[in-house]
Amino acid sequence: MKKNVIVTGVTGQDGSYMVEHLLANTDYNILGGVRRLSVPNYKNIQHIKDKRFKLIDLDLSDVHSIHEAITKYKPSYFINFAAQSFVGASWSFPQQTFDVNATAVLHILECLRKHAPDCRLYNAGSSEEFGNIKYVPQDEKHPSEPRNPYAVSKCSARQFIKIYRESFNLFAIQCWLFNHESPRRGIEFVTRKITNGVAKIHLAYKNKKKPEPITLGNLNAQRDWTDARDCVRLIWDILNLRSPNEYVIGSGSSYTIKDFINPSFECIGIKGKWRGEGVNEEYVYKGDVLIKISPEFYRPDAINSWQDIRTADITKAKKDLNWNLESGLKELAHSMVENDISLLQNLD
């Protein structure tokens, strides 16, 4: 019988790319876990027609749902990308964030221990777990000092996984995923907010209309951005190592929000200028303000210092798994802008 792989979060960025990767590189049955919604959103997977892929009911907020999926399908792999993954929203919904991101992982572990102990579990971790940065770049030994509810939930999930791995010999891992983006990134994330805004500006100029500016928060925050498709490839390789091992996953480079904005505008032939400082900083092109700042988009945990520089030390991944990137920041930004232009044009 073919092996079963349960992938949660298949309607999102990482899950949908993982499904595509598994269909292209294995002969396994892929079971996409989704929760029931009155208005389901399957746009990221609606193009997948392979008979080895099917959707199953799996709501991480319901322990019975988790139990039913694991006992019925006895998965060989359980890849958990489902989460409340927007850091900013975790301040508004801290309990929901913890329940989905941590408590649900405990339920998965307990059910695997009882009913599918040979299953290999991957749970998505985050560079947010590092919190107050002690050194740059960050490797697998960097201490965890979470500064927001989302980070707390991921740190808690990591400890549950460590306990079950060491106590019950489960193949259970949680890698540190740094910021990873793609055309399928949710619109609430800053990178997609930028590329969607740039696409709207492009179409405004094309139609000889005055463009609406993109309103952002802290432009100086530094993050390590990687193409999500590169991350998915590495995650699958990690899941198939002889023994469980956890890795930092990123590009190995750090960029500011400005570093993402500039190539996004270059994609549509715009090279504007920055002027002003702090909340008065603006990006201007031919007299039009295309980027402006609002304090409302500053996160409560934001700090302007080297302690907020997120950069992945990918030495271990390169050594053990020959980790390499197929896409750089410029290519990533361009692919996202071009996709957003296409989406907006199709709406018209």
Coordinates of N, CA, C and O in Angstrom, one line a residue, residues 174-326:
Q174 N 10.8 20.3 14.8 CA 10.3 21.7 14.5 C 11.5 22.5 14.1 O 12.3 22.9 14.9
C175 N 11.6 22.9 12.8 CA 12.7 23.7 12.4 C 12.3 25.2 12.5 O 11.2 25.6 12.6
W176 N 13.4 26.0 12.5 CA 13.2 27.5 12.7 C 13.1 28.1 11.3 O 14.1 28.3 10.6
L177 N 11.9 28.3 10.8 CA 11.7 29.0 9.5 C 11.8 30.5 9.6 O 11.0 31.1 10.4
F178 N 12.7 31.1 8.9 CA 12.8 32.5 8.8 C 11.7 33.0 7.8 O 11.0 32.2 7.2
N179 N 11.6 34.3 7.7 CA 10.5 34.8 6.8 C 10.7 34.2 5.4 O 11.7 34.3 4.8
H180 N 9.6 33.6 4.9 CA 9.6 33.0 3.6 C 8.3 33.5 2.8 O 7.2 33.5 3.4
E181 N 8.5 33.8 1.6 CA 7.4 34.5 0.9 C 7.2 33.8 -0.5 O 8.0 33.0 -0.9
S182 N 6.1 34.2 -1.2 CA 5.8 33.7 -2.5 C 4.6 34.5 -3.0 O 3.9 35.2 -2.2
P183 N 4.2 34.3 -4.3 CA 3.0 34.9 -4.7 C 1.7 34.4 -4.0 O 0.7 35.0 -4.0
R184 N 1.8 33.3 -3.2 CA 0.7 32.8 -2.5 C 0.7 33.3 -1.0 O -0.2 32.8 -0.2
R185 N 1.6 34.2 -0.6 CA 1.6 34.7 0.7 C 0.3 35.5 1.0 O -0.2 36.1 0.1
G186 N -0.2 35.4 2.2 CA -1.4 36.1 2.5 C -1.3 37.6 2.5 O -0.2 38.1 2.7
I187 N -2.4 38.2 2.1 CA -2.4 39.7 1.9 C -2.1 40.5 3.2 O -1.7 41.6 3.1
E188 N -2.3 39.8 4.3 CA -2.0 40.5 5.6 C -0.5 40.7 5.9 O -0.2 41.4 6.9
F189 N 0.3 39.9 5.2 CA 1.8 40.0 5.5 C 2.4 41.2 4.7 O 2.0 41.5 3.6
V190 N 3.4 41.8 5.3 CA 3.9 43.0 4.8 C 4.5 42.9 3.4 O 4.3 43.8 2.5
T191 N 5.1 41.8 3.0 CA 5.7 41.6 1.7 C 4.5 41.6 0.6 O 4.6 42.3 -0.4
R192 N 3.5 40.9 0.9 CA 2.4 40.8 0.0 C 1.6 42.1 0.0 O 1.1 42.5 -1.1
K193 N 1.5 42.8 1.1 CA 0.9 44.1 1.1 C 1.7 45.1 0.2 O 1.0 45.9 -0.5
I194 N 3.0 44.9 0.2 CA 3.8 45.8 -0.6 C 3.6 45.5 -2.1 O 3.3 46.3 -2.9
T195 N 3.7 44.2 -2.5 CA 3.6 43.8 -3.9 C 2.2 44.0 -4.4 O 2.0 44.5 -5.6
N196 N 1.1 43.8 -3.6 CA -0.2 44.1 -4.0 C -0.4 45.6 -4.2 O -1.1 46.1 -5.2
G197 N 0.2 46.4 -3.3 CA 0.1 47.9 -3.5 C 0.8 48.4 -4.7 O 0.4 49.3 -5.4
V198 N 2.0 47.8 -5.0 CA 2.8 48.2 -6.2 C 2.0 47.8 -7.4 O 2.0 48.6 -8.4
A199 N 1.3 46.7 -7.4 CA 0.5 46.3 -8.6 C -0.6 47.3 -8.8 O -0.9 47.6 -10.0
K200 N -1.2 47.7 -7.7 CA -2.3 48.7 -7.9 C -1.8 50.0 -8.4 O -2.4 50.7 -9.2
I201 N -0.6 50.4 -7.9 CA 0.0 51.7 -8.4 C 0.3 51.5 -9.9 O 0.1 52.5 -10.7
H202 N 0.8 50.4 -10.3 CA 1.1 50.1 -11.7 C -0.1 50.3 -12.6 O -0.1 51.0 -13.6
L203 N -1.2 49.7 -12.2 CA -2.5 49.8 -12.9 C -3.0 51.2 -12.9 O -3.7 51.7 -13.9
A204 N -2.8 51.9 -11.8 CA -3.3 53.3 -11.7 C -2.6 54.2 -12.7 O -3.2 55.0 -13.5
Y205 N -1.3 54.1 -12.8 CA -0.5 54.8 -13.8 C -0.9 54.4 -15.2 O -1.0 55.3 -16.1
K206 N -1.1 53.1 -15.4 CA -1.5 52.6 -16.7 C -2.8 53.2 -17.2 O -3.0 53.5 -18.4
N207 N -3.7 53.4 -16.2 CA -5.0 54.0 -16.5 C -5.1 55.5 -16.3 O -6.2 56.1 -16.3
K208 N -3.9 56.1 -16.2 CA -3.8 57.6 -16.0 C -4.6 58.1 -14.8 O -5.2 59.1 -14.9
K209 N -4.5 57.4 -13.7 CA -5.1 57.8 -12.5 C -4.1 58.1 -11.4 O -2.9 57.6 -11.5
K210 N -4.4 58.8 -10.4 CA -3.5 59.1 -9.3 C -3.4 57.9 -8.4 O -4.4 57.4 -7.9
P211 N -2.2 57.4 -8.1 CA -2.1 56.2 -7.3 C -2.3 56.4 -5.8 O -2.1 57.5 -5.3
E212 N -2.9 55.4 -5.1 CA -3.0 55.4 -3.7 C -1.7 55.0 -3.0 O -1.2 53.9 -3.4
P213 N -1.2 55.7 -2.0 CA 0.0 55.3 -1.4 C -0.1 54.0 -0.6 O -1.2 53.7 -0.1
I214 N 0.9 53.3 -0.4 CA 1.0 52.1 0.5 C 1.4 52.6 1.9 O 2.4 53.3 2.0
T215 N 0.6 52.2 2.9 CA 0.9 52.7 4.2 C 1.5 51.5 5.0 O 0.9 50.5 5.1
L216 N 2.7 51.8 5.6 CA 3.5 50.7 6.2 C 3.9 51.2 7.6 O 3.7 52.3 8.0
G217 N 4.6 50.3 8.4 CA 5.1 50.6 9.7 C 6.6 50.8 9.7 O 7.1 51.6 8.9
N218 N 7.3 50.1 10.5 CA 8.7 50.2 10.6 C 9.5 49.7 9.4 O 9.6 48.5 9.1
L219 N 10.1 50.6 8.7 CA 10.8 50.3 7.4 C 12.2 49.7 7.7 O 12.8 49.2 6.8
N220 N 12.7 49.9 8.9 CA 14.1 49.5 9.2 C 14.2 48.1 9.8 O 15.3 47.6 10.1
A221 N 13.1 47.4 10.1 CA 13.1 46.1 10.6 C 13.9 45.2 9.6 O 13.6 45.3 8.4
Q222 N 14.8 44.4 10.1 CA 15.6 43.5 9.2 C 15.2 42.1 9.3 O 15.1 41.5 10.4
R223 N 14.9 41.5 8.2 CA 14.5 40.1 8.2 C 15.2 39.3 7.1 O 15.8 39.9 6.1
D224 N 15.2 38.0 7.3 CA 15.8 37.1 6.3 C 14.7 36.5 5.4 O 13.9 35.7 5.9
W225 N 14.6 37.0 4.2 CA 13.5 36.5 3.3 C 13.9 35.5 2.4 O 15.0 35.6 1.7
T226 N 13.2 34.4 2.3 CA 13.5 33.3 1.4 C 12.2 32.9 0.6 O 11.1 33.1 1.0
D227 N 12.4 32.3 -0.6 CA 11.3 31.9 -1.4 C 10.7 30.6 -0.7 O 11.5 29.7 -0.4
A228 N 9.4 30.6 -0.5 CA 8.8 29.5 0.2 C 9.0 28.1 -0.5 O 9.1 27.1 0.1
R229 N 9.1 28.2 -1.8 CA 9.4 27.0 -2.6 C 10.7 26.3 -2.3 O 10.8 25.1 -2.3
D230 N 11.7 27.2 -2.0 CA 13.0 26.6 -1.6 C 12.9 26.0 -0.2 O 13.5 24.9 0.1
C231 N 12.1 26.6 0.7 CA 12.0 26.1 2.0 C 11.3 24.7 2.0 O 11.7 23.8 2.8
V232 N 10.3 24.6 1.2 CA 9.5 23.3 1.2 C 10.4 22.2 0.7 O 10.4 21.0 1.3
R233 N 11.3 22.4 -0.2 CA 12.2 21.4 -0.7 C 13.1 20.9 0.5 O 13.3 19.7 0.7
L234 N 13.6 21.8 1.2 CA 14.5 21.5 2.3 C 13.8 20.8 3.5 O 14.3 19.8 4.0
I235 N 12.6 21.2 3.8 CA 11.8 20.5 4.8 C 11.6 19.1 4.5 O 11.7 18.2 5.4
W236 N 11.3 18.7 3.3 CA 11.0 17.3 2.9 C 12.3 16.5 3.0 O 12.3 15.4 3.5
D237 N 13.5 17.1 2.7 CA 14.8 16.4 2.8 C 15.0 16.2 4.3 O 15.5 15.1 4.7
I238 N 14.8 17.2 5.2 CA 15.0 17.0 6.6 C 14.1 15.9 7.2 O 14.6 15.1 8.0
L239 N 12.9 15.8 6.7 CA 12.0 14.8 7.2 C 12.4 13.4 6.8 O 12.0 12.4 7.4
N240 N 13.3 13.3 5.8 CA 13.7 12.0 5.4 C 15.2 11.6 5.8 O 15.8 10.7 5.2
L241 N 15.7 12.4 6.7 CA 17.0 12.0 7.3 C 16.9 10.7 8.1 O 15.8 10.3 8.5
R242 N 18.0 10.1 8.3 CA 18.0 8.8 9.1 C 17.4 9.0 10.5 O 16.7 8.1 11.0
S243 N 17.8 10.1 11.1 CA 17.3 10.4 12.5 C 16.9 11.8 12.6 O 17.3 12.7 11.8
P244 N 16.0 12.1 13.5 CA 15.4 13.5 13.6 C 16.5 14.5 13.9 O 17.3 14.3 14.8
N245 N 16.5 15.6 13.2 CA 17.4 16.7 13.4 C 16.7 18.0 13.0 O 15.9 18.0 12.0
E246 N 17.0 19.1 13.7 CA 16.3 20.3 13.5 C 17.3 21.4 12.9 O 18.5 21.4 13.3
Y247 N 16.8 22.2 12.0 CA 17.6 23.2 11.3 C 17.0 24.5 11.2 O 15.8 24.7 11.2
V248 N 17.9 25.5 11.2 CA 17.5 26.9 10.8 C 17.4 26.9 9.3 O 18.2 26.4 8.6
I249 N 16.2 27.5 8.9 CA 16.0 27.6 7.4 C 15.8 29.0 7.0 O 14.9 29.7 7.5
G250 N 16.6 29.5 6.1 CA 16.5 30.8 5.6 C 17.5 31.0 4.4 O 18.0 30.0 3.9
S251 N 17.8 32.3 4.1 CA 18.7 32.5 3.0 C 20.1 32.8 3.4 O 21.0 32.7 2.6
G252 N 20.3 33.2 4.7 CA 21.6 33.5 5.2 C 21.9 35.0 5.0 O 23.0 35.5 5.3
S253 N 20.9 35.8 4.5 CA 21.1 37.2 4.4 C 20.0 38.0 5.0 O 18.9 37.5 5.2
S254 N 20.3 39.2 5.4 CA 19.3 40.1 6.1 C 18.9 41.3 5.3 O 19.8 41.9 4.7
Y255 N 17.7 41.6 5.2 CA 17.2 42.7 4.4 C 16.2 43.6 5.2 O 15.5 43.1 6.0
T256 N 16.2 44.9 4.9 CA 15.2 45.8 5.5 C 13.9 45.7 4.6 O 14.0 45.2 3.5
I257 N 12.9 46.3 5.2 CA 11.6 46.5 4.4 C 11.9 47.2 3.1 O 11.4 46.9 2.1
K258 N 12.8 48.3 3.2 CA 13.1 49.0 2.1 C 13.8 48.2 1.0 O 13.6 48.4 -0.2
D259 N 14.6 47.2 1.4 CA 15.3 46.3 0.5 C 14.3 45.5 -0.3 O 14.6 45.0 -1.4
F260 N 13.1 45.3 0.2 CA 12.1 44.6 -0.5 C 11.2 45.5 -1.4 O 10.8 45.2 -2.5
I261 N 11.1 46.7 -0.9 CA 10.3 47.7 -1.6 C 10.9 48.1 -2.9 O 10.3 48.2 -4.0
N262 N 12.2 48.4 -2.9 CA 13.0 48.9 -4.1 C 12.8 48.0 -5.3 O 12.4 48.4 -6.4
P263 N 13.2 46.7 -5.2 CA 13.0 45.8 -6.4 C 11.5 45.6 -6.8 O 11.3 45.3 -7.9
S264 N 10.6 45.7 -5.8 CA 9.2 45.6 -6.2 C 8.8 46.7 -7.1 O 8.1 46.5 -8.1
F265 N 9.2 48.0 -6.8 CA 8.9 49.1 -7.7 C 9.7 49.0 -9.0 O 9.2 49.4 -10.1
E266 N 11.0 48.5 -8.9 CA 11.8 48.4 -10.1 C 11.1 47.4 -11.1 O 11.3 47.6 -12.4
C267 N 10.4 46.5 -10.6 CA 9.7 45.5 -11.5 C 8.7 46.2 -12.4 O 8.4 45.7 -13.5
I268 N 8.1 47.3 -12.0 CA 7.2 48.1 -12.8 C 7.8 49.3 -13.4 O 7.1 50.2 -13.9
G269 N 9.2 49.4 -13.4 CA 9.9 50.5 -14.0 C 9.9 51.8 -13.2 O 10.2 52.8 -13.8
I270 N 9.7 51.7 -11.9 CA 9.7 52.9 -11.1 C 10.9 52.9 -10.2 O 11.2 51.9 -9.5
K271 N 11.6 54.0 -10.2 CA 12.8 54.2 -9.3 C 12.6 55.5 -8.6 O 13.0 56.6 -9.1
G272 N 11.9 55.5 -7.5 CA 11.6 56.8 -6.8 C 12.7 57.1 -5.8 O 13.8 56.6 -5.8
K273 N 12.4 58.1 -4.9 CA 13.4 58.5 -3.9 C 12.8 58.5 -2.5 O 11.6 58.8 -2.4
W274 N 13.6 58.2 -1.6 CA 13.2 58.3 -0.1 C 13.5 59.6 0.4 O 14.6 60.2 0.1
R275 N 12.6 60.2 1.2 CA 12.9 61.4 1.9 C 12.2 61.4 3.3 O 11.3 60.7 3.5
G276 N 12.8 62.2 4.2 CA 12.3 62.3 5.5 C 12.8 61.2 6.4 O 13.6 60.3 5.9
E277 N 12.4 61.2 7.7 CA 12.9 60.2 8.6 C 11.8 59.7 9.5 O 10.8 60.4 9.7
G278 N 11.9 58.5 10.1 CA 10.9 58.0 11.0 C 9.5 57.9 10.5 O 9.3 57.5 9.3
V279 N 8.6 58.4 11.2 CA 7.2 58.4 10.8 C 6.9 59.3 9.6 O 5.9 59.3 9.0
N280 N 7.8 60.2 9.4 CA 7.7 61.2 8.3 C 8.4 60.7 7.0 O 8.4 61.5 6.0
E281 N 8.9 59.5 7.0 CA 9.6 59.1 5.8 C 8.6 58.7 4.7 O 7.5 58.2 5.0
E282 N 9.0 59.0 3.5 CA 8.1 58.8 2.3 C 9.0 58.3 1.1 O 10.1 58.6 1.0
Y283 N 8.3 57.5 0.2 CA 8.9 57.1 -1.0 C 8.1 57.9 -2.1 O 6.9 57.8 -2.2
V284 N 8.9 58.7 -2.9 CA 8.2 59.7 -3.8 C 8.7 59.4 -5.2 O 9.9 59.1 -5.5
Y285 N 7.7 59.5 -6.2 CA 8.0 59.3 -7.6 C 7.3 60.4 -8.4 O 6.0 60.4 -8.3
K286 N 8.0 61.2 -9.1 CA 7.3 62.3 -9.9 C 6.3 63.1 -9.1 O 5.2 63.3 -9.6
G287 N 6.6 63.4 -7.9 CA 5.7 64.2 -7.1 C 4.6 63.4 -6.3 O 3.9 64.0 -5.5
D288 N 4.5 62.1 -6.7 CA 3.5 61.3 -6.0 C 4.1 60.5 -4.8 O 5.2 59.9 -5.0
V289 N 3.4 60.6 -3.7 CA 3.9 59.8 -2.5 C 3.3 58.4 -2.7 O 2.1 58.1 -2.7
L290 N 4.3 57.4 -2.8 CA 3.9 56.0 -3.1 C 4.0 55.1 -1.8 O 3.3 54.1 -1.7
I291 N 4.8 55.6 -0.9 CA 4.9 54.9 0.4 C 4.8 55.9 1.5 O 5.5 56.9 1.5
K292 N 4.0 55.7 2.5 CA 4.0 56.6 3.7 C 4.0 55.7 5.0 O 3.6 54.5 4.9
I293 N 4.3 56.3 6.1 CA 4.4 55.6 7.4 C 3.3 55.9 8.3 O 2.9 57.1 8.4
S294 N 2.8 54.9 9.0 CA 1.8 55.2 10.1 C 2.2 54.4 11.3 O 2.4 53.2 11.2
P295 N 2.2 55.1 12.5 CA 2.6 54.4 13.7 C 1.6 53.2 14.1 O 2.0 52.3 14.8
E296 N 0.4 53.2 13.5 CA -0.5 52.1 13.9 C 0.0 50.8 13.4 O -0.5 49.7 13.8
F297 N 0.9 50.8 12.4 CA 1.4 49.5 11.9 C 2.7 49.1 12.6 O 3.3 48.1 12.2
Y298 N 3.1 49.8 13.6 CA 4.3 49.4 14.4 C 3.8 48.3 15.4 O 2.8 48.4 16.0
R299 N 4.5 47.2 15.5 CA 4.2 46.1 16.4 C 4.6 46.5 17.8 O 5.6 47.2 18.0
P300 N 3.8 46.1 18.8 CA 4.1 46.4 20.2 C 5.5 45.9 20.7 O 6.1 46.5 21.6
D301 N 6.0 44.9 20.0 CA 7.4 44.4 20.4 C 8.5 44.9 19.6 O 9.6 44.4 19.7
A302 N 8.2 45.9 18.7 CA 9.3 46.4 17.8 C 10.4 47.1 18.6 O 10.1 47.9 19.5
I303 N 11.6 46.8 18.2 CA 12.7 47.5 18.8 C 13.7 47.9 17.6 O 13.8 47.1 16.7
N304 N 14.3 49.1 17.6 CA 15.1 49.5 16.6 C 16.6 49.3 17.0 O 17.2 50.3 17.5
S305 N 17.1 48.1 16.9 CA 18.5 47.9 17.3 C 18.9 46.6 16.6 O 18.2 45.9 16.0
W306 N 20.2 46.2 16.9 CA 20.7 45.0 16.3 C 20.0 43.8 16.9 O 20.0 42.7 16.3
Q307 N 19.3 44.0 18.0 CA 18.6 42.8 18.6 C 17.4 42.4 17.8 O 16.7 41.5 18.2
D308 N 17.0 43.2 16.8 CA 15.9 42.8 16.0 C 16.3 42.5 14.6 O 15.5 42.5 13.6
I309 N 17.6 42.1 14.4 CA 18.1 41.7 13.1 C 18.0 40.2 13.0 O 18.7 39.5 13.7
R310 N 17.1 39.7 12.1 CA 16.9 38.3 11.9 C 17.7 37.8 10.7 O 17.4 38.2 9.6
T311 N 18.7 37.0 10.9 CA 19.5 36.4 9.8 C 19.8 35.0 10.1 O 20.3 34.6 11.2
A312 N 19.5 34.1 9.2 CA 19.6 32.6 9.4 C 21.1 32.2 9.2 O 21.7 32.6 8.2
D313 N 21.7 31.5 10.1 CA 23.0 30.9 9.9 C 22.7 29.5 9.4 O 22.3 28.6 10.1
I314 N 22.9 29.3 8.1 CA 22.5 28.1 7.4 C 23.6 27.1 7.2 O 23.6 26.2 6.4
T315 N 24.7 27.3 8.0 CA 25.9 26.5 7.9 C 25.5 25.0 8.0 O 26.0 24.1 7.3
K316 N 24.7 24.7 9.0 CA 24.4 23.3 9.3 C 23.6 22.6 8.2 O 23.9 21.5 7.7
A317 N 22.6 23.4 7.6 CA 21.8 22.9 6.5 C 22.7 22.7 5.3 O 22.5 21.7 4.5
K318 N 23.6 23.6 5.0 CA 24.5 23.5 3.9 C 25.4 22.2 4.0 O 25.6 21.5 3.0
K319 N 25.9 22.0 5.2 CA 26.8 20.9 5.4 C 26.1 19.6 5.3 O 26.6 18.6 4.7
D320 N 25.0 19.5 6.0 CA 24.3 18.2 6.1 C 23.4 17.8 4.8 O 23.3 16.7 4.5
L321 N 22.9 18.9 4.2 CA 21.9 18.6 3.1 C 22.2 19.4 1.8 O 21.3 19.4 0.9
N322 N 23.4 20.0 1.7 CA 23.7 20.7 0.5 C 22.7 21.8 0.2 O 22.3 21.9 -1.0
W323 N 22.2 22.5 1.2 CA 21.2 23.5 1.0 C 21.6 24.6 0.1 O 22.7 25.1 0.1
N324 N 20.8 24.9 -0.9 CA 21.0 26.0 -1.8 C 19.7 26.6 -2.2 O 18.6 26.0 -2.2
L325 N 19.8 27.9 -2.7 CA 18.6 28.6 -3.0 C 18.5 28.7 -4.6 O 19.5 28.9 -5.3
E326 N 17.3 28.6 -5.0 CA 17.0 28.7 -6.5 C 16.5 30.1 -6.8 O 16.4 30.5 -8.0

